[in-house]
XYZ file of C-alpha atoms in Angstrom:
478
model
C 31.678 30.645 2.355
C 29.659 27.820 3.218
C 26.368 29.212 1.389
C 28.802 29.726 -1.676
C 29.522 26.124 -1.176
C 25.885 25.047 -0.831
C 24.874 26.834 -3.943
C 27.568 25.746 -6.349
C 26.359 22.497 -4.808
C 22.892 22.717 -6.105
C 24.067 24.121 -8.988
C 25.942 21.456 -9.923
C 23.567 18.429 -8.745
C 21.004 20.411 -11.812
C 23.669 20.631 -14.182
C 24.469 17.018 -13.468
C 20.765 15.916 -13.682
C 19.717 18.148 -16.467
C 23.304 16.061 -18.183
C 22.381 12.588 -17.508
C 19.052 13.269 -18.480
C 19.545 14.467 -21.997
C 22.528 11.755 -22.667
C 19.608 9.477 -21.855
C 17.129 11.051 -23.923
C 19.018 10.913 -26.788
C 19.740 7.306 -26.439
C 16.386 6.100 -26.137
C 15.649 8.463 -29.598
C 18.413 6.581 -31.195
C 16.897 3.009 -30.382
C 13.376 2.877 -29.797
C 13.764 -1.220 -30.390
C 13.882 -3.398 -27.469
C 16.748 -4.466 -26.145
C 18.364 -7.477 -27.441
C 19.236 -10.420 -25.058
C 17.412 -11.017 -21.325
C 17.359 -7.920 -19.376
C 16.954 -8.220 -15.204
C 13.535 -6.655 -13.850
C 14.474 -3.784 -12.978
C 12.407 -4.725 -9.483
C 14.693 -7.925 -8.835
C 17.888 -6.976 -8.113
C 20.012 -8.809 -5.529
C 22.695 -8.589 -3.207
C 25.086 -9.050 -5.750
C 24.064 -6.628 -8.226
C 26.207 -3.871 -8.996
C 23.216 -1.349 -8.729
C 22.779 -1.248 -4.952
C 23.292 -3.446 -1.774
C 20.241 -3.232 0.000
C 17.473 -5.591 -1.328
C 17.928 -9.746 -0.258
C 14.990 -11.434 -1.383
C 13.639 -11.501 -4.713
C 16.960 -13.405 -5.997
C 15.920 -16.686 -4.538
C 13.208 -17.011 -7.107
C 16.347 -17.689 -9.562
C 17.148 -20.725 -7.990
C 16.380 -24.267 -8.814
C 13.516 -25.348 -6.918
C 13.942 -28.990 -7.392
C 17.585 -28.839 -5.535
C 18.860 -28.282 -1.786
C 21.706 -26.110 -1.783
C 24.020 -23.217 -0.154
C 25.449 -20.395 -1.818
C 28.040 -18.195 -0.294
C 27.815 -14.397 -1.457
C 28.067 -10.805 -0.189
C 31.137 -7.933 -0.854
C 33.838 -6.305 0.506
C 32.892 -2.523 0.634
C 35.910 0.255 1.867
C 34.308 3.640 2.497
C 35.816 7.033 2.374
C 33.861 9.963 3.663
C 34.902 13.879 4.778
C 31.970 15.762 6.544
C 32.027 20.180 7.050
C 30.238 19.320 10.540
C 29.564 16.683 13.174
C 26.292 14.748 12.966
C 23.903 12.588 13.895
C 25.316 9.364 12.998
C 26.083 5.776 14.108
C 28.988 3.433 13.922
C 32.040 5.769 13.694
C 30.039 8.036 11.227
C 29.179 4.984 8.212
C 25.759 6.462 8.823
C 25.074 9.525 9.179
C 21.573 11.724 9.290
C 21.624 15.257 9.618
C 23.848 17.599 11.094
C 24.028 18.603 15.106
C 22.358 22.001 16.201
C 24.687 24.661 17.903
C 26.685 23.844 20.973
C 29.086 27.342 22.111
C 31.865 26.661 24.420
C 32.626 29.207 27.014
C 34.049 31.827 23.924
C 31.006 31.423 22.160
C 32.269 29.200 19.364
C 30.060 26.306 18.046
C 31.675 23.346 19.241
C 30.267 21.354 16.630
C 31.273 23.380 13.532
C 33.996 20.616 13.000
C 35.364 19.426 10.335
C 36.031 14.911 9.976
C 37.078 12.425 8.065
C 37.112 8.695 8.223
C 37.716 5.420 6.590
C 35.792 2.231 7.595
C 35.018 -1.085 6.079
C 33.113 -2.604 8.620
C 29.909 -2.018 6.112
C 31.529 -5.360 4.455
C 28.923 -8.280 4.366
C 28.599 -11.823 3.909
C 25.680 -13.960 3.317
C 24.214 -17.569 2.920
C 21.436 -18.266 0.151
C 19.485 -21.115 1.180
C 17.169 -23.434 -1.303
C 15.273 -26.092 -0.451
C 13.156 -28.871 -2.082
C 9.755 -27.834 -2.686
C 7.220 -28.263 0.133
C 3.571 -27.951 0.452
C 3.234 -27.055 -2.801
C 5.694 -24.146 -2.821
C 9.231 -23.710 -3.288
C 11.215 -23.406 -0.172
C 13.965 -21.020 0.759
C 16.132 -18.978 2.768
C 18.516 -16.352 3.612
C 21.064 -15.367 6.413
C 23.081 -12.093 6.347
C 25.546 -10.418 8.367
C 27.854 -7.631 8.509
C 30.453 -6.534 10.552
C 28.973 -3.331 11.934
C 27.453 -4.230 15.327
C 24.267 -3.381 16.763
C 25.738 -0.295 18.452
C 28.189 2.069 18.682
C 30.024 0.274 20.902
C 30.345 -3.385 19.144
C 31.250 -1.910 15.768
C 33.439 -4.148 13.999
C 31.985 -7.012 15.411
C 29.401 -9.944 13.283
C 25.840 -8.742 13.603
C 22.795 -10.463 11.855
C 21.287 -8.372 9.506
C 18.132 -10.716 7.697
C 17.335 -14.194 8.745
C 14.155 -15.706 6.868
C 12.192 -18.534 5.621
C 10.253 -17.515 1.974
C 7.406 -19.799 0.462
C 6.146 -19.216 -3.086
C 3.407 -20.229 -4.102
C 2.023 -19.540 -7.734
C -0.179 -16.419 -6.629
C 1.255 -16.169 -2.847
C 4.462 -15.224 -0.912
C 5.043 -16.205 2.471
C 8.033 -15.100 4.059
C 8.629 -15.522 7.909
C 11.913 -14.030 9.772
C 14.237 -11.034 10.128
C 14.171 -8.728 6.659
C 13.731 -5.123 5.598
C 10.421 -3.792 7.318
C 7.662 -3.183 4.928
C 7.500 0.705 5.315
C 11.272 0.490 3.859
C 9.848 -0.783 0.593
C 11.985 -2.691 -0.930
C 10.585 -2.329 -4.452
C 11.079 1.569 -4.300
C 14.243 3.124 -2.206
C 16.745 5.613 -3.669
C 20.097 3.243 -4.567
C 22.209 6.365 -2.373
C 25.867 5.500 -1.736
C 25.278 6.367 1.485
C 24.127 3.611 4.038
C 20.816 5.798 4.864
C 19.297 4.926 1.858
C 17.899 8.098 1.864
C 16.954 8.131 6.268
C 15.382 10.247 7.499
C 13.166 10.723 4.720
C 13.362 7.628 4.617
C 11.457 4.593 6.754
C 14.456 2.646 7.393
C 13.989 -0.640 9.920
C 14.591 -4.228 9.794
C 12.274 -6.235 12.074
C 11.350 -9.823 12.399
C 8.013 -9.902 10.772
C 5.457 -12.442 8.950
C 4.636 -11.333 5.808
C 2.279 -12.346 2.823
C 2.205 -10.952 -0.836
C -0.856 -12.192 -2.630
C -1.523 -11.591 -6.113
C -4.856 -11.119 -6.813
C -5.377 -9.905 -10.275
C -2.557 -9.496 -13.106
C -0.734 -7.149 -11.941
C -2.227 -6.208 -7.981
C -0.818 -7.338 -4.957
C -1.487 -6.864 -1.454
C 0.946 -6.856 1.266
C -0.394 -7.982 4.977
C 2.296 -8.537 7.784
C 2.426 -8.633 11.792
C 6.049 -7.849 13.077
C 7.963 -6.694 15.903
C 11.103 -5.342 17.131
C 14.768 -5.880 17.347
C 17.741 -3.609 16.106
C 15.395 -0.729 15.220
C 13.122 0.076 18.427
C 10.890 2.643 19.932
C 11.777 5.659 22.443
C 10.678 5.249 25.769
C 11.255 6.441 29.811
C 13.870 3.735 28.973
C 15.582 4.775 25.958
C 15.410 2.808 22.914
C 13.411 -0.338 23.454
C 11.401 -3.473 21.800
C 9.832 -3.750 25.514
C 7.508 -1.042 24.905
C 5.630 -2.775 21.747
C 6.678 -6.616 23.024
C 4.401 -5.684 26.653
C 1.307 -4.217 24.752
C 1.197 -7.547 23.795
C -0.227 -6.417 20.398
C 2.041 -6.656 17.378
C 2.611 -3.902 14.948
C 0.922 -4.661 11.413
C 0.016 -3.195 8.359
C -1.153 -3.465 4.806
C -0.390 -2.384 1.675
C -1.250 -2.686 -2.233
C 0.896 -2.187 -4.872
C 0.204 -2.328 -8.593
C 3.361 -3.679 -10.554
C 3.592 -4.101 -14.595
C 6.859 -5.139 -15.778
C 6.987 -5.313 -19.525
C 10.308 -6.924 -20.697
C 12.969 -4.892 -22.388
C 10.417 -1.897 -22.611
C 9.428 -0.316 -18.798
C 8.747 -1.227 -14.960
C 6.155 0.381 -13.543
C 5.190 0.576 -9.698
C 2.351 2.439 -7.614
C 1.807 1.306 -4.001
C 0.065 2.835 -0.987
C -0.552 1.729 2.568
C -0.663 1.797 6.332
C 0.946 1.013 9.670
C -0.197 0.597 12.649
C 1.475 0.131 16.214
C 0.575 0.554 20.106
C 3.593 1.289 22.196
C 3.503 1.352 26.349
C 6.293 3.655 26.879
C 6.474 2.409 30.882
C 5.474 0.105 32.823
C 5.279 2.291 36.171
C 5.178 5.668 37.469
C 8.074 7.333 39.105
C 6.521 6.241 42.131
C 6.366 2.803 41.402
C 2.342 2.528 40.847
C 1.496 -0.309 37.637
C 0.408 1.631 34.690
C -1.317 0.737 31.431
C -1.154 4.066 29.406
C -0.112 3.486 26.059
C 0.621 5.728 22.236
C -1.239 4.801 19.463
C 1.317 4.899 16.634
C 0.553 4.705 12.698
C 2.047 5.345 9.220
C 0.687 5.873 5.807
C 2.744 5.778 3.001
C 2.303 6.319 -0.957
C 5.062 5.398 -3.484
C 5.944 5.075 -7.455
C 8.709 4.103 -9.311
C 8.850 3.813 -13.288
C 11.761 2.484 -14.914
C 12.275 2.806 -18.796
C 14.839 0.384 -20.569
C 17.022 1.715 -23.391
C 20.052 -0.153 -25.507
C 23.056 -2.385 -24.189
C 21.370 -2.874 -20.936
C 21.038 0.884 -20.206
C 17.521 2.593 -18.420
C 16.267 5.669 -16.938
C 13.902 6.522 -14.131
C 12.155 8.041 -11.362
C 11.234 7.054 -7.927
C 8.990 8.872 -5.175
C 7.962 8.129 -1.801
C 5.971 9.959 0.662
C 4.802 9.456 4.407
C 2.962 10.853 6.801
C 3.972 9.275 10.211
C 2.375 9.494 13.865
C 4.092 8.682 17.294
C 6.953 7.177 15.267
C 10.624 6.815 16.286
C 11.543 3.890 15.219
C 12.600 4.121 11.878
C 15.561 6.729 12.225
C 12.849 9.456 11.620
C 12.488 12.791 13.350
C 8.719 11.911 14.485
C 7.689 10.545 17.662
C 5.293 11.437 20.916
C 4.927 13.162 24.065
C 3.000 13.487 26.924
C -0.431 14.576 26.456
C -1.269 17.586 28.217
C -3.202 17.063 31.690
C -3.050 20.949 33.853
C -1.030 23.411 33.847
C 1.805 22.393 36.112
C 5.397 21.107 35.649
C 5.359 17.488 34.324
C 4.958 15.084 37.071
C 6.578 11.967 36.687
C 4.704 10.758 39.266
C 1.240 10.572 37.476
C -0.732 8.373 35.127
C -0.919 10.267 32.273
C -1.586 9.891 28.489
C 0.684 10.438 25.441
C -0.272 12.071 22.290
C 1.779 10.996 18.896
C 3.916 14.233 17.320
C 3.072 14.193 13.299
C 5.800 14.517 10.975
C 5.694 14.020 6.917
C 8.438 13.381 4.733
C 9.203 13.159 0.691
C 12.005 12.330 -1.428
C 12.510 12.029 -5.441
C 15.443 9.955 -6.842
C 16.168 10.309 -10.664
C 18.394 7.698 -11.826
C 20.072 6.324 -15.046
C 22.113 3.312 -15.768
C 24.466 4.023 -18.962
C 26.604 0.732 -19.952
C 28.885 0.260 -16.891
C 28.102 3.885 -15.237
C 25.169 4.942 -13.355
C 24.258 8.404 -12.476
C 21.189 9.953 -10.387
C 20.157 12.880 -8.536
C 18.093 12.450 -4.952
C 16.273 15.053 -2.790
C 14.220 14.436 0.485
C 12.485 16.821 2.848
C 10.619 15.893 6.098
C 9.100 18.840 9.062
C 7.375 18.441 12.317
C 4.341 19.282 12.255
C 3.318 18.792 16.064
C 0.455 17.117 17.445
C -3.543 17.155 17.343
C -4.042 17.631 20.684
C -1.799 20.232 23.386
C 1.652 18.664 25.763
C 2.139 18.756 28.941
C 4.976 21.006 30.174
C 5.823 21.269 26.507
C 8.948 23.452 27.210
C 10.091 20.289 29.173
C 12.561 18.203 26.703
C 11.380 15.056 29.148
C 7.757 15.724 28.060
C 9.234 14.302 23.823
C 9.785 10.877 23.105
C 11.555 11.882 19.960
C 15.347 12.045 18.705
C 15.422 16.039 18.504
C 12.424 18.344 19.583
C 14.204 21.686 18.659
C 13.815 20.389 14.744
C 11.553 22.297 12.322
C 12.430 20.902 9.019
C 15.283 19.007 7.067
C 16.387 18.756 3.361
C 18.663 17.202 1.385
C 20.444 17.495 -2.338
C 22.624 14.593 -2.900
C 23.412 13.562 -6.607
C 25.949 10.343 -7.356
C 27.640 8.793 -9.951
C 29.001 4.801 -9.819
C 30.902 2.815 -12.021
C 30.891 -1.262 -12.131
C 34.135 -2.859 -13.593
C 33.110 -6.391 -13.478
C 32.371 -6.949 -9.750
C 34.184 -4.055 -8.767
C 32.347 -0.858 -8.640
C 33.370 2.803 -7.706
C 31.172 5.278 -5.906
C 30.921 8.965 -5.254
C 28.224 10.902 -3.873
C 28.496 14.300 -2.246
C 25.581 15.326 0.065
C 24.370 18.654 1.247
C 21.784 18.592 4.147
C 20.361 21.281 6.040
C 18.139 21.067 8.889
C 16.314 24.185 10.477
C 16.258 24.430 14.273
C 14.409 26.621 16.529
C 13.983 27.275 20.144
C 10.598 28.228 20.854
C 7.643 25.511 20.557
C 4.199 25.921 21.363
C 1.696 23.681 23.010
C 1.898 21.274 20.367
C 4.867 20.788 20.321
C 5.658 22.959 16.673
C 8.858 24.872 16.038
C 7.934 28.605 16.172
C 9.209 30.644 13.891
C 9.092 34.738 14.810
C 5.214 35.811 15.065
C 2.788 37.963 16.617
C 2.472 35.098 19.139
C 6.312 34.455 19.771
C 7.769 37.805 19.443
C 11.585 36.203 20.846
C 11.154 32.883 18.345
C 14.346 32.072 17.160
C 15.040 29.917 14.031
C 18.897 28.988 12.460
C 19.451 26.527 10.046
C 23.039 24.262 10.119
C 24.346 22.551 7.277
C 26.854 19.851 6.225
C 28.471 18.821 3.254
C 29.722 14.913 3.263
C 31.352 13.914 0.486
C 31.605 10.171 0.081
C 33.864 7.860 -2.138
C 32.993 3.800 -1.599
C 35.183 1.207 -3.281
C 33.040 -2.161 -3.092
C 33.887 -5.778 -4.491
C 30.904 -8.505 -4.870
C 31.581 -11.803 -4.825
């Protein structure tokens, strides 16, 4: 039943794309002239755009940079969502990843082949837009944001800060110092999902504290250079989840990135950025037996993204996004990547010893096709993301304590998830179902890669789980 389910799924996320798609099509044949009146960038969207409710930044360049003021804005956002299965998810299931492997009880039943359904509008938000008179030559301003989902499971409902930042423009240079999206998120190219992921875990999704300059070299190029470090969003370690192992290597995480961006008004948006991140992590301070270590993981990123957006008539446009990254000792950023311990003899781990770490690669894609029609908006995203193990062999690598990752037993997971919105004024209505699938096995071998059955691993067992979440979101922006 469920893989009828699945494929009338698919079928109908094609049907829907292949729709949208030709209804766009034909509109742009119809009127190839630009579009009359001012048209937003298609890369400057705010908080209180209809489209999405993820970017904060760019917005401020709107305002007056001769005047101080404060402006009050955010939404109210009620979510509905019904899941086949139990997941991976965070405050009372608002975001969710993938589904759970297979737990039996004493009969043999999967424990977690359970059907749920919630309602929550804790994902409501409320910000403060800050300008200032110009200063040093550049115009001053600011942003705080909050919501009312915690910072864990067990303060949901409660006022959390979500961005907190200072921005200074220059004519050819941004400087923006505080709490935002982290760079590898991207906020020029992310999939406008229903869903709170944003498209995680094919996704890079983190907010850290961070300072961050965009310099425009050349019409059109930018690069992106930042140091930042942790808060919400943290690393695995022998302690959990923790900004102590990157705050006591004393080196902050950083990166770069170029972009090449060419907005032509009223006719297309076009993006193309790659880059890198970079990170050292010490994922203890001491041995079991209490002896001072310095062994660290040497963490990085690389990343490669486009987004084109065509404009069509009455404030209408198509497009296409893409994102891919290959990751390295990462498990930060609600990924399925991370590290382990590097391989030292061939006994059980030792806790006890000094020993290295080696970082577990993992890659992940995802597409989004969109189009904005009038006062409806329609899309279609996919992601995918595997292990792919490390360079180098674990130690004990049968040993779950040898992974600093979120799930070791995971080979691969994909997702079809198409959506369709619709913006009455400053109301809009949302629905997205999503299918996701993720492939589990129980066999690994030294480093640290999902077997499937082979000449090597005669007993390799793989199974694949899936869940279908379909989600309805009612949201008011003020």
């Amino acid at each position: 039943m469920q893989k009828k389910i699945k494929w009338l799924l698919i079928l109908t996320a094609l049907i829907f794309s292949i729709g949208i798609s030709y209804a766009s099509i034909e509109d742009f044949a119809v009127n190839k002239k630009s579009v009359k009146g001012k048209f937003r960038s298609f890369f400057h969207l705010d908080s209180n755009s209809l489209n999405h409710k993820y970017t904060t930044s760019d917005y401020l360049n709107e305002m007056n940079p001769e005047k101080w003021g404060i402006k009050i804005g955010g939404y109210v956002s009620v979510d509905l969502n019904w899941d086949t299965r139990r997941n991976v998810n965070a405050r009372e299931g608002s975001l969710t990843l993938y589904p759970l492997d297979i737990v039996t009880d004493a009969n043999g039943k999967d424990i977690n082949a359970r059907p749920s359904f919630n309602i929550v509008a804790m994902n409501t938000r409320l910000s403060a837009r800050i300008q200032a008179p110009q200063a040093l030559g550049a115009n001053i301003s600011g942003m705080i944001e909050g919501w009312f989902i915690g910072v864990s499971n067990v303060t949901s409902n409660s006022f959390a800060l979500r961005h907190a930042f200072i921005s200074m423009q220059w004519p050819t240079t941004k400087l923006l110092l505080g709490q935002t999206w982290h760079p590898l998120f991207t906020e020029n190219c992310f999939a406008y999902t229903v869903s709170g992921s944003a498209g995680a875990p094919f996704q890079p999704f983190s907010r850290a504290p961070q300072i961050r300059m965009d310099q425009t070299f050349k019409k059109y190029h930018h690069i992106v250079a930042y140091i930042s470090s942790q808060r919400d969003y943290s690393s695995l370690g022998h302690k959990g989840n923790s900004s102590e192992y990157l705050r006591y290597s004393a080196i902050p995480e950083s990166g770069l990135q170029y972009y090449l961006k060419i907005d032509k008004e009223n006719k297309f948006s076009t993006l193309f950025g790659f880059g890198g991140d970079y990170k050292y992590l010490l994922p203890r301070e001491t041995t079991a037996d209490n002896i001072s270590t310095q062994k660290g993981i040497h963490s990085w990123a690389a990343l490669v993204y486009f987004n084109y957006c065509s404009y069509l008539k009455n404030e209408s446009h198509i497009g296409i996004k893409a994102k891919a990254v290959w990751s390295c000792g990462f498990n930060d950023m609600l990924s399925v990547g991370g590290y382990a311990v590097k391989y030292y003899d061939s006994r059980p781990l030792n806790q006890n010893m000094d020993y290295d770490y080696i970082g577990l690669h993992n890659i992940s894609a995802w597409i989004d096709i969109y189009a904005k029609i009038k006062t409806w908006e329609f899309a279609l995203f996919a992601g995918y993301c595997e292990n792919i193990g490390a360079m180098k062999n674990i130690q004990d690598w049968n040993n779950p304590q040898s992974y600093f990752m979120s799930n070791y037993n995971i080979k691969n997971i994909y997702r079809i998830a198409p959506r369709i919105k619709y913006n009455a004024k400053k109301l809009q209505f949302a629905f997205e179902p999503e299918y996701t699938s993720v492939c589990y096995g129980d066999t690994r071998n030294s480093l640290g890669m999902v077997q499937k059955p082979n000449d090597n691993y005669p007993a390799a067992q793989l199974h694949s789980v899936h869940n279908i979440r379909f989600l309805f979101s009612t949201t008011l922006f003020f």
